[in-house]
XYZ file of C-alpha atoms in Angstrom:
308
model
C 0.000 0.000 0.000
C 1.418 3.374 -0.968
C 1.542 6.477 1.208
C -1.060 8.115 -1.064
C -3.559 5.308 -0.377
C -2.847 5.381 3.345
C -3.944 9.003 3.714
C -6.938 8.970 1.394
C -10.067 8.502 3.551
C -13.500 9.422 2.186
C -13.326 12.638 4.215
C -9.646 13.701 4.450
C -10.388 16.251 7.170
C -11.497 13.454 9.504
C -7.801 12.890 10.216
C -7.586 16.227 12.030
C -9.301 16.817 15.374
C -10.966 20.061 16.376
C -8.817 23.062 17.262
C -10.541 22.951 20.662
C -7.831 20.510 21.723
C -4.647 22.114 20.412
C -2.234 19.452 21.656
C -4.260 16.694 20.003
C -4.409 18.695 16.790
C -0.637 19.181 16.704
C -0.004 15.491 17.401
C -2.408 14.539 14.624
C -0.935 16.781 11.957
C 2.589 15.673 12.842
C 1.497 12.086 12.179
C 0.171 12.813 8.675
C 2.806 11.675 6.130
C 4.293 14.170 3.696
C 3.672 13.562 0.010
C 6.359 12.421 -2.373
C 7.174 14.807 -5.223
C 5.369 12.731 -7.858
C 2.277 12.372 -5.655
C 2.235 16.117 -5.029
C 2.519 16.844 -8.754
C -0.315 14.438 -9.620
C -2.639 15.863 -6.961
C -1.862 19.452 -7.951
C -2.675 18.700 -11.589
C -5.942 17.038 -10.589
C -6.878 20.160 -8.645
C -5.843 22.510 -11.439
C -7.316 20.568 -14.365
C -10.325 18.859 -12.769
C -11.074 21.078 -9.733
C -10.769 17.948 -7.579
C -11.602 18.973 -3.999
C -10.299 15.689 -2.582
C -6.902 16.392 -4.174
C -6.903 19.858 -2.587
C -7.679 18.297 0.791
C -4.769 15.877 0.483
C -2.372 18.707 -0.422
C -3.531 20.812 2.518
C -3.416 17.913 4.979
C 0.153 16.963 4.125
C 1.354 20.536 4.835
C -0.523 21.296 8.070
C 2.627 20.500 10.040
C 4.355 23.341 8.184
C 1.755 25.797 9.500
C 2.289 24.550 13.065
C 6.056 25.006 12.707
C 5.742 28.544 11.320
C 3.161 29.538 13.957
C 5.707 28.871 16.728
C 7.884 31.666 15.337
C 5.137 34.211 16.093
C 4.251 33.279 19.667
C 6.324 36.180 21.083
C 3.398 38.542 20.488
C 1.205 37.015 23.168
C -1.394 35.799 20.673
C -2.935 32.301 21.005
C -1.130 29.689 18.967
C -4.445 28.207 17.920
C -5.397 31.501 16.288
C -2.006 31.740 14.572
C -2.442 28.208 13.217
C -5.937 29.007 12.025
C -4.734 32.055 10.103
C -1.757 30.127 8.728
C -4.103 27.422 7.468
C -5.991 30.085 5.523
C -2.708 31.055 3.881
C -1.953 27.394 3.140
C -5.304 26.937 1.414
C -4.693 30.054 -0.675
C -1.313 28.659 -1.674
C -2.786 25.297 -2.668
C -5.425 27.050 -4.787
C -2.795 29.128 -6.637
C -0.064 26.499 -6.887
C 1.133 25.613 -10.378
C 2.898 22.222 -10.454
C 4.569 23.060 -13.767
C 6.680 25.882 -12.296
C 9.242 23.420 -10.932
C 8.836 24.491 -7.268
C 7.675 22.214 -4.440
C 4.492 23.263 -2.688
C 6.276 23.588 0.662
C 8.448 26.417 -0.693
C 5.520 28.175 -2.342
C 3.216 27.802 0.672
C 5.656 29.351 3.174
C 5.171 32.779 1.568
C 1.372 32.626 1.814
C 1.329 31.205 5.346
C 3.640 33.918 6.676
C 1.738 36.630 4.826
C -1.557 35.573 6.411
C -0.041 35.363 9.916
C 1.639 38.751 9.435
C -1.754 40.290 8.652
C -3.275 38.705 11.747
C -0.481 39.911 14.033
C -0.623 43.445 12.677
C -4.396 43.644 13.080
C -4.499 42.234 16.604
C -1.415 43.524 18.413
C -2.853 46.649 20.020
C 0.030 49.115 19.628
C 0.426 48.628 15.898
C -3.088 48.327 14.547
C -2.271 51.204 12.193
C 0.883 49.518 10.814
C -0.536 49.211 7.323
C 2.158 50.734 5.104
C 5.187 48.854 3.802
C 7.535 51.075 5.853
C 5.599 50.455 9.072
C 5.630 46.706 8.506
C 9.386 46.715 7.972
C 9.899 48.637 11.185
C 7.470 46.519 13.183
C 9.249 43.262 12.340
C 12.831 44.617 12.499
C 13.230 47.601 14.820
C 13.601 45.695 18.081
C 16.263 43.360 16.683
C 18.204 46.326 15.272
C 18.144 48.075 18.655
C 19.489 44.922 20.259
C 22.247 44.871 17.650
C 23.170 48.492 18.441
C 23.331 47.696 22.147
C 25.719 44.831 21.529
C 27.980 46.972 19.362
C 28.470 49.812 21.856
C 26.841 51.630 24.774
C 24.895 54.715 23.767
C 26.314 57.994 25.016
C 23.825 60.262 23.301
C 20.178 59.283 23.447
C 17.936 61.101 21.064
C 14.211 61.010 20.579
C 12.315 57.765 21.220
C 15.323 56.168 22.957
C 17.537 56.054 19.870
C 20.462 58.322 19.096
C 20.139 60.494 16.020
C 22.853 58.425 14.338
C 20.954 55.201 15.084
C 17.731 56.647 13.714
C 19.507 57.503 10.482
C 21.123 54.067 10.342
C 17.808 52.244 10.791
C 16.258 54.436 8.102
C 19.067 53.587 5.681
C 19.063 49.851 6.368
C 15.292 49.479 6.008
C 14.886 52.164 3.326
C 12.332 54.163 5.307
C 12.108 57.771 6.509
C 13.683 58.772 9.858
C 10.256 60.100 10.888
C 8.815 56.578 10.431
C 11.541 55.147 12.685
C 10.759 57.638 15.456
C 7.010 57.020 15.204
C 7.264 53.233 15.321
C 9.771 53.279 18.182
C 7.361 55.433 20.192
C 4.543 52.956 19.589
C 6.624 49.918 20.474
C 7.970 51.559 23.619
C 4.420 51.983 24.924
C 3.436 48.352 24.507
C 3.043 45.793 27.281
C 3.567 42.664 25.183
C 7.014 41.054 25.011
C 8.307 41.057 21.466
C 11.166 38.594 22.022
C 10.304 34.977 21.397
C 9.950 32.956 24.625
C 12.535 30.361 25.649
C 11.124 26.946 26.498
C 12.241 24.680 29.319
C 14.987 22.885 27.388
C 16.617 26.140 26.293
C 15.460 26.241 22.676
C 14.367 29.683 21.574
C 12.332 30.003 18.360
C 13.190 32.767 15.925
C 11.236 35.936 16.704
C 9.411 37.345 13.655
C 10.888 40.801 14.282
C 14.373 39.379 13.719
C 13.900 39.103 9.995
C 11.909 40.162 6.990
C 11.007 37.592 4.414
C 13.678 37.531 1.726
C 11.812 38.510 -1.413
C 14.562 36.888 -3.445
C 13.456 33.489 -2.057
C 9.803 33.965 -2.962
C 8.966 31.211 -5.490
C 7.850 33.453 -8.368
C 10.998 35.563 -7.997
C 13.140 32.421 -7.995
C 11.496 31.353 -11.249
C 12.039 34.817 -12.749
C 15.700 34.683 -11.731
C 16.145 31.264 -13.345
C 14.514 32.571 -16.517
C 16.918 35.527 -16.640
C 19.869 33.194 -16.128
C 18.662 30.964 -18.980
C 18.167 33.928 -21.322
C 21.674 35.204 -20.560
C 23.306 31.825 -21.191
C 21.674 29.012 -23.154
C 18.938 31.283 -24.478
C 21.303 33.626 -26.297
C 23.247 30.638 -27.699
C 20.034 29.147 -29.115
C 19.007 32.497 -30.574
C 22.363 33.006 -32.300
C 22.227 29.481 -33.723
C 18.985 30.441 -35.493
C 20.828 33.067 -37.606
C 22.761 32.692 -40.834
C 26.507 33.361 -40.705
C 26.324 36.968 -41.907
C 23.501 37.964 -39.551
C 25.207 36.249 -36.637
C 28.484 38.072 -37.237
C 26.714 41.435 -37.498
C 24.892 40.870 -34.192
C 28.025 39.645 -32.436
C 30.124 42.567 -33.699
C 27.473 45.146 -32.857
C 26.243 43.849 -29.467
C 28.367 41.063 -28.023
C 31.991 41.793 -28.839
C 34.185 43.655 -26.323
C 37.833 44.375 -27.131
C 40.680 44.316 -24.626
C 40.629 48.116 -24.399
C 36.946 48.085 -23.448
C 35.674 49.239 -26.828
C 32.953 47.437 -28.712
C 32.967 45.685 -32.065
C 32.627 47.073 -35.553
C 30.376 49.994 -36.485
C 27.653 49.921 -39.151
C 29.964 51.682 -41.610
C 32.864 49.297 -40.920
C 30.619 46.282 -41.478
C 29.178 47.890 -44.610
C 32.658 48.347 -46.036
C 33.549 44.764 -45.121
C 30.518 43.324 -46.955
C 30.456 45.879 -49.772
C 26.949 47.136 -49.021
C 25.482 50.309 -47.527
C 25.296 51.026 -43.799
C 21.494 51.111 -44.124
C 21.547 47.557 -45.504
C 23.600 46.401 -42.510
C 21.079 48.076 -40.202
C 18.203 46.280 -41.949
C 19.954 42.925 -41.564
C 20.564 43.676 -37.894
C 16.883 44.522 -37.277
C 15.730 41.344 -39.037
C 18.228 39.273 -37.040
C 16.985 40.718 -33.746
C 13.385 39.805 -34.630
C 14.448 36.261 -35.482
C 16.370 35.973 -32.194
C 13.375 37.166 -30.168
C 11.208 34.527 -31.842
C 13.794 31.823 -31.121
C 13.988 32.877 -27.459
C 10.203 32.747 -27.092
C 9.871 29.327 -28.731
C 12.846 27.800 -26.910
C 12.130 29.167 -23.421
C 11.908 26.361 -20.841
C 8.582 25.771 -19.098
């Protein structure tokens, strides 16, 4: 019996108990097996092509443990873990609905972005001192300011304390590092200083301390769609340009290479239109026309040969 068959009851949600008993819920989701890559791909295609609700349920079930793990990183705000899990599950379901199995990314990587985004929204709406933290700058400061202050304290003792408990130099430094205005730094520091909820993540009995959400911002470069875009750019700059040049005849290829790809030792480029015209015994306008036609042919080759 395969793993897929083992976790395919008539009602997949019957595997998970009510959130009323959080410990039982966590034990249950930890016991649900993860899907193999081929199983995940097959289920995702069934959901995308056939709108198969049972396939969606299987995908969600196998990633509930991921939501539990991420929710622990946000417990330093004094909010119930059950509520954090509930919001994270909403993000997981959104991820499953939008997931494209043909993008070459596992669902776990794609879902992390949506789970964190949903929990971020919940924290910002329910932590009383930052209910108005709705702009991008305020969100950056909310999740990073405390960790930056701790970093400053470790580097050196402050001798000049400016407004809101930060020196003027520190305010400017925070603004530069997070790309926000100094006024935004001062405002958010004032709000955080008036709170009565500990922002640092708690340390459990065996000394393990989860990562506090204010210690980092999600790296946009690791977001799945950006990773795919980066891979596409890398392909275009390497194999893509080789394929496009191979689609040209010898004369067109040389003209393109001389005009756009060649760099001499002294930093200068290749031949000019007039130099190429003299070399081939035609007018500069004719060389320009060949170059334009070659570029169109290369663009077509890049579009047809682009990997899925």
